[in-house]
Amino acid sequence: MRKITKLFALALLLSNFTFAQAPKKSSSSDIYHAIEKLNFLGKALYIAAHPDDENTRLISYLSNNVKAKTAYLSLTRGDGGQNLIGTELSELLGVLRTQELLAARNVDGGNQFFSRAKDFGYSKHPNETLKIWDKDLVLSDVVWVIRNFKPDVIVNRFDHRSPGTTHGHHTSSAMLSFEAFDLAGNSASYPDQLSKTSTWQPKRLFFNTSWWFYGSQEKFDEADKTNLLNVDTGVYYPNLGLSNNEIADMARSQHLCQGFGRLTSRGSETEYIELLKGDLPKDKSDIFDGINTTWTRIDGGKAIGAILYQVEENFNFKNPSIHLPELLKAYKLLQNSKDLDWKVEKEKELLAIIEAVTGLYLEASATSSFAVPGEVIDIAIEAINRSDANIQLQALELNPDEVVIEGAALKNNIEYKNTLALNIPASAKYTNPYWLNEKGTLGTYTIKDQELIGNPETPRPFHVNFTLTIEGETIVIKKPVVYRYSKPDKGELYQPFEIVPSATAAIKDKVLIFADGTSKQIAVTVKAHKDNAIGEVMLQHAKGWKINTPSLPFTIAKKNDEKTLIFTVTPPATQDESYLSPIVKIDGFEISKELISINYDHIPEQTVLMPAETKVVRLDIKKAGQYIGYIVGAGDKVPESLKQIGYTVQEIDPLSISDASLKKYDAIVLGIRAYNVVTELKFKQKNLLDYVKNGGTMIVQYNTAGRWSDQFENIAPFDLTLSRDRVTDENATVHILDKKNSLLNFPNKISDDDFNGWIQERGLYFPSAWSKEFTAVLGMQDEGETEKKGSLLIAPYGKGTYIYTGLSFFRELPAGVTGAYKLFANMLSVGKTTVSADKKLKD
């Protein structure tokens, strides 16, 4: 039975393979480009805080023009951001943004790493950031990535010398990089890492600066540029048919959930990098000047380089396979190198080139996208040689339980197919983003396996090793088991192959609000992930909550089918917050996870196992008005939250807005960033304001300043100036400025206690100035700052009321924050005189 070599294990952290993306099909130009990269032995590491912080122009330039092995270390996975394309937030948003970063790297040619740091939301100062992150923990991760990737140069996106001038996460990323630069080479620093890696001292540390960091173009023009390098990142690549900035823009456009889709650009563009540590290159246009980046830097490399430089110099674009003998000779010499790190890197690159020049296609595809422990599933094997090379398939090894000795000749363009049976062990672990397997802290993920830290994805448990002899040279090529399929409207698709539980259960709503003591029927959906799933579901609950029956049985005949079980839940008599957790008992196991799918066209479909729990809140809440019109903005769960407390909510199609269509609503709410993302509103603003003038209540949730059509003179009926003001401390003291305002008294009395238990932040993008018609209702501030009074503004307009709020209701309502519900109900009730008014919604 063949063992997986140590080289494969070491390659894991350095691999840029994105699981279940379509395999790359290389043209002659692609192969030549890969050989150019093969012959450059230098590495660059770009460091910043979040997905989309990276400078794709510089990463692409270093990867595709300099030909350096280039990686981006994003300290966080972007969990604290917003989502413009769906409803995933927090951990699920982090999974989505991880995949968008991997998609970006697959465009610009870079690799991707992460630390254990969480994006806990906007932070105004690195002191706060590093306290919440646990500075030493995240610093150790930066050191770990440097020691494993072993970059010659490091480039920081942000300036470590300017704390408090930008996002605290940004400055912290630079500060940690600045410190880790020296620590990575010091054996006394994090010595426990050295049993799994070795020390490494990078040569240079840079800051990717620009005029923006100097305050203006004029100040930048006047600045001392002695320590600055500059490169033209607008260079054109004839072999690729693209300019570097086109590649960079396409990479940037992968960050769709953050709204970064953009046009491609062309032409000269200068990037500046400032030397922070190390020696200043003599050639200020070459970040690697003076660093040996040739094959002579490694043991045995001179002979390898003599072969591969000739291949590059005399590359045959018409028939790349003519270079196979030289490539195999270089591969054989590389096996004798004692320089393990470069050996792993260059073997991986060289094998990919050998595959490409022979037109070799190898695939292991399961018959389903998932299976359960103990199941047997077929793996379809495909192998084809599309060259005249003498290639023999000697063996197929499946993980490594089954070895099939074939000795089959792979003749030119004759497809080889086979089927292997994958016996999934009963003890097999479920596949899941590894950073979500353990409960973390506010600032960091808990990862027990040191060797996983830094990896973008969870290593897949099942692979097929293809043992081949190519022109007499034995090589092993490892391919992950994937799921390849097609859809009539999308064509060929790839998904990761997952191991999942036999069945999972979930409650659709993650927060259930009991506005009074009335019982509710709660639907628990059980989904089978195998045929003939038989078990039971119990609903775990806290003291004071009552369930009508301890458990309910289920039988589901077919895989992927679902069954709904109904439990009757009775809340306590008094206000309370707790959790309900459906537990599936099946095959002798208890499963307390639900399976969540994240599916967008620009990333491989992701399945995530998250705790199957729903927050239940018993509160006493009053409301006036019933029928709410909601205009969806960038995507939030506020409409579902309002339905929880008994409102009838109807989503409004902006194109259908007319004066007549709005009359039926007791209030109209605009979702977060509606004016930023719903272009039709520029034609419907007059209708909305007329609705208010005629007696309606309109609530506008936060927007970002200036990111809307010039046709908007103002998003409010009176002057209102938005800013970047925010209060990031969710526990910041809230001052009630206008205690007699009906907004704080009807129908619910709002007190200081109603601002307890908020999550992530108080609010964001508060107005900084407003006309006298507005009344500021609340004041709040982060430590060391002046009070911000723009979080909740109310103004009468005609017979109605206009309300603007930057409070983060889009986070608080889905989290079941009691005070946020009461305050939002009061906003919807403005101008009403009776509680729980009831009338029929007329179309």
XYZ file of C-alpha atoms in Angstrom, residues 477-814:
338
model
C -0.032 12.825 -9.417
C -2.591 13.372 -6.669
C -6.141 14.468 -7.462
C -8.907 15.208 -4.945
C -12.222 13.422 -5.276
C -14.704 15.977 -6.637
C -18.241 15.941 -7.976
C -18.607 16.842 -11.663
C -22.059 17.263 -13.085
C -24.051 19.406 -15.477
C -27.183 21.516 -15.510
C -29.108 22.333 -18.681
C -29.010 26.062 -17.934
C -25.384 26.208 -16.728
C -23.433 23.392 -18.348
C -20.555 21.593 -16.643
C -20.136 22.282 -12.932
C -17.865 21.137 -10.127
C -18.570 20.803 -6.418
C -16.456 19.664 -3.495
C -17.137 16.119 -2.360
C -18.372 16.278 1.248
C -18.897 13.887 4.148
C -22.094 14.801 5.983
C -24.223 13.338 8.801
C -26.936 10.776 8.030
C -29.573 13.435 8.736
C -29.686 17.002 9.967
C -32.460 19.165 11.363
C -33.067 22.888 11.455
C -35.584 25.517 12.442
C -35.906 28.006 9.599
C -36.035 31.135 11.760
C -32.906 31.723 13.815
C -34.838 33.976 16.160
C -38.390 33.319 17.333
C -40.138 36.175 19.065
C -43.011 35.448 21.428
C -44.682 38.826 21.806
C -46.932 37.427 24.546
C -47.521 34.156 26.392
C -49.295 32.440 23.502
C -47.888 29.075 22.373
C -46.499 28.682 18.874
C -46.213 25.713 16.578
C -42.573 25.411 15.550
C -41.632 23.529 12.389
C -38.436 21.486 12.509
C -37.258 20.348 9.079
C -35.349 17.075 8.962
C -33.269 16.373 5.864
C -31.977 12.898 5.018
C -28.499 12.572 3.556
C -28.854 8.862 2.883
C -31.613 6.448 1.832
C -33.832 4.916 4.519
C -33.063 7.421 7.241
C -34.905 6.406 10.423
C -34.586 8.264 13.695
C -36.145 10.803 16.024
C -35.811 14.474 16.839
C -35.907 15.978 20.295
C -36.156 19.704 20.931
C -33.684 20.757 23.595
C -34.859 23.757 25.616
C -34.168 25.764 28.758
C -36.073 25.751 32.018
C -39.299 27.736 31.857
C -40.027 26.857 28.233
C -42.406 23.982 27.567
C -42.538 21.538 24.646
C -45.670 19.493 23.998
C -43.769 16.258 23.371
C -40.211 15.175 24.238
C -39.397 13.850 20.748
C -40.948 12.967 17.396
C -39.965 10.063 15.103
C -39.175 10.328 11.394
C -38.699 7.944 8.482
C -37.370 9.290 5.189
C -37.010 6.857 2.302
C -34.853 8.807 -0.133
C -31.627 10.764 0.150
C -32.174 14.549 -0.093
C -35.842 14.270 0.911
C -37.158 16.262 3.870
C -39.802 15.853 6.513
C -41.338 18.524 8.715
C -42.042 17.814 12.364
C -44.258 20.165 14.372
C -43.552 20.939 18.019
C -45.742 23.197 20.170
C -43.641 25.590 22.226
C -44.999 27.580 25.159
C -42.932 30.486 26.487
C -42.515 31.521 30.132
C -44.940 33.975 31.658
C -42.279 36.674 31.945
C -39.667 38.166 29.632
C -36.891 35.700 28.849
C -34.224 34.800 26.271
C -33.103 31.244 25.592
C -32.378 28.733 22.820
C -34.098 25.772 21.172
C -31.866 23.085 19.651
C -33.199 20.244 17.516
C -31.180 17.084 18.155
C -31.321 14.257 15.609
C -30.899 10.738 16.975
C -29.955 8.312 14.198
C -27.718 5.260 13.783
C -26.619 5.502 17.393
C -25.440 9.114 17.029
C -26.826 12.457 18.204
C -26.440 15.238 15.641
C -26.867 18.817 16.779
C -25.757 20.499 13.552
C -27.672 21.867 10.601
C -26.381 21.766 7.052
C -26.298 25.145 5.290
C -25.574 25.596 1.602
C -23.922 28.704 0.163
C -24.459 28.706 -3.567
C -23.459 31.473 -5.975
C -22.282 31.242 -9.564
C -18.881 32.830 -8.937
C -17.734 30.355 -6.244
C -17.940 26.576 -5.743
C -20.990 25.591 -3.716
C -20.163 25.438 -0.009
C -21.807 23.285 2.650
C -21.369 24.355 6.258
C -22.317 22.539 9.445
C -23.404 25.044 12.071
C -24.976 24.539 15.508
C -28.683 23.830 15.007
C -30.091 26.368 17.396
C -32.704 29.071 17.381
C -32.880 31.928 19.831
C -36.280 32.253 21.476
C -37.314 35.526 23.050
C -40.321 36.116 25.234
C -41.017 39.808 25.371
C -43.879 42.149 26.023
C -44.159 44.395 23.003
C -46.879 46.706 21.767
C -47.284 48.056 18.288
C -49.496 50.406 16.327
C -50.104 49.914 12.637
C -49.976 46.590 10.891
C -49.074 46.775 7.213
C -45.487 47.578 6.334
C -43.990 48.119 2.903
C -40.321 47.155 2.678
C -37.904 48.213 -0.080
C -34.994 45.796 -0.026
C -31.540 47.349 -0.198
C -28.251 45.489 0.100
C -29.935 42.550 1.790
C -30.969 42.056 5.396
C -33.378 40.029 7.496
C -35.358 42.923 8.933
C -38.599 41.996 7.070
C -38.548 38.490 8.555
C -37.865 39.957 11.980
C -40.847 42.301 11.743
C -43.085 39.419 10.752
C -41.972 37.689 13.950
C -43.693 40.312 16.068
C -46.904 40.211 14.077
C -46.485 42.775 11.326
C -47.667 42.045 7.813
C -44.678 42.921 5.641
C -44.828 43.223 1.887
C -41.696 43.707 -0.206
C -42.153 46.572 -2.665
C -40.839 46.308 -6.204
C -39.289 49.756 -6.775
C -40.474 49.784 -10.373
C -44.096 49.454 -9.203
C -43.984 52.471 -6.884
C -46.664 55.082 -7.507
C -48.563 57.473 -5.279
C -51.584 55.179 -5.342
C -49.605 51.998 -4.592
C -48.100 53.415 -1.372
C -51.326 54.591 0.283
C -52.166 51.198 1.758
C -49.107 51.000 4.026
C -48.986 52.098 7.666
C -45.259 52.638 7.230
C -42.570 52.167 4.595
C -39.079 50.967 5.469
C -36.013 51.174 3.243
C -33.470 48.400 3.743
C -29.804 49.036 4.412
C -27.985 50.944 1.664
C -31.115 51.073 -0.466
C -30.141 54.394 -2.038
C -26.681 52.992 -2.775
C -27.796 49.853 -4.606
C -31.361 50.349 -5.908
C -30.932 52.618 -8.911
C -34.699 52.819 -9.561
C -35.128 54.893 -6.398
C -33.736 57.933 -8.174
C -36.976 57.933 -10.196
C -39.239 57.126 -7.241
C -37.952 59.499 -4.553
C -40.709 62.018 -5.185
C -43.383 59.338 -4.722
C -41.838 58.252 -1.431
C -41.613 61.782 -0.058
C -45.152 62.536 -1.229
C -46.257 59.462 0.724
C -44.726 61.027 3.843
C -46.176 64.460 3.101
C -49.636 62.922 2.845
C -49.423 61.344 6.287
C -47.192 58.284 5.970
C -44.254 57.158 8.089
C -41.005 56.437 6.253
C -37.947 54.877 7.880
C -34.616 55.004 6.053
C -31.864 52.737 7.368
C -28.199 53.516 6.890
C -26.631 54.412 3.559
C -23.022 55.218 2.720
C -22.299 58.813 1.843
C -22.093 59.820 -1.799
C -22.600 56.358 -3.282
C -25.779 57.113 -5.148
C -26.909 58.769 -8.324
C -26.246 62.473 -8.800
C -29.959 62.823 -9.456
C -30.519 62.667 -5.688
C -30.209 66.174 -4.312
C -30.921 64.668 -0.919
C -32.282 61.371 0.330
C -34.404 63.220 2.916
C -36.989 65.966 2.606
C -34.600 68.301 4.448
C -30.844 68.791 4.466
C -29.062 65.744 5.807
C -25.319 65.158 5.533
C -24.137 61.592 5.926
C -20.676 60.840 7.249
C -18.477 57.949 8.301
C -19.332 58.538 11.970
C -20.076 55.344 13.838
C -20.063 53.891 17.321
C -18.334 50.531 17.251
C -18.600 49.614 20.935
C -21.852 47.668 21.249
C -21.806 48.448 24.963
C -21.279 52.195 24.567
C -23.501 54.243 26.879
C -26.590 55.605 25.135
C -27.925 58.971 26.261
C -31.604 59.665 25.710
C -31.598 63.257 24.457
C -35.327 63.868 24.141
C -37.046 61.860 26.882
C -40.504 63.191 26.033
C -40.328 62.362 22.346
C -43.160 60.006 21.408
C -40.643 57.847 19.570
C -39.294 56.771 22.957
C -42.637 56.490 24.725
C -45.287 55.065 22.406
C -46.362 52.374 22.375
C -43.335 51.028 24.297
C -41.423 52.908 26.959
C -37.732 52.934 25.975
C -35.226 53.049 28.828
C -31.478 52.612 29.258
C -32.008 48.870 29.726
C -33.208 48.556 26.157
C -29.677 49.203 24.919
C -28.231 46.211 26.740
C -27.264 43.086 24.808
C -26.614 44.765 21.447
C -24.065 43.016 19.203
C -21.033 44.111 17.165
C -21.774 47.852 17.136
C -24.316 50.535 17.952
C -24.497 51.844 14.439
C -22.682 53.229 11.441
C -22.597 56.019 8.870
C -24.421 58.482 11.121
C -25.361 61.880 9.703
C -22.966 64.568 10.900
C -25.206 67.547 10.102
C -28.939 68.071 9.602
C -31.496 70.810 9.263
C -33.470 72.248 12.158
C -36.536 70.207 11.182
C -34.854 67.050 12.520
C -34.822 66.093 16.181
C -31.891 64.034 17.445
C -33.257 61.429 19.842
C -30.144 59.566 21.018
C -26.525 60.353 21.778
C -23.644 57.893 22.044
C -19.887 57.752 21.674
C -16.896 55.471 21.661
C -14.276 55.935 24.343
C -12.188 59.054 23.852
C -14.520 60.592 21.262
C -17.107 63.318 21.215
C -20.761 62.371 21.423
C -22.461 61.411 18.158
C -26.100 62.522 17.955
C -26.999 61.363 14.448
C -27.924 57.728 15.095
C -31.694 58.358 15.144
C -33.256 61.465 13.619
C -36.959 62.201 13.261
C -38.672 65.024 11.371
C -42.300 65.893 10.614
C -42.882 66.401 6.904
C -46.291 67.550 5.813
C -48.798 65.315 7.594
C -46.312 62.463 8.052
C -42.971 61.582 9.591
C -39.527 60.914 8.118
C -37.025 58.918 10.196
C -33.360 58.311 9.390
C -31.415 55.806 11.466
C -27.873 54.525 11.376
C -28.507 52.140 14.270
C -27.581 48.615 13.217
C -31.071 47.122 13.324
C -30.015 44.799 10.499
C -27.740 43.068 13.034
C -29.787 43.478 16.200
C -33.202 42.248 15.028
C -31.963 38.945 13.562
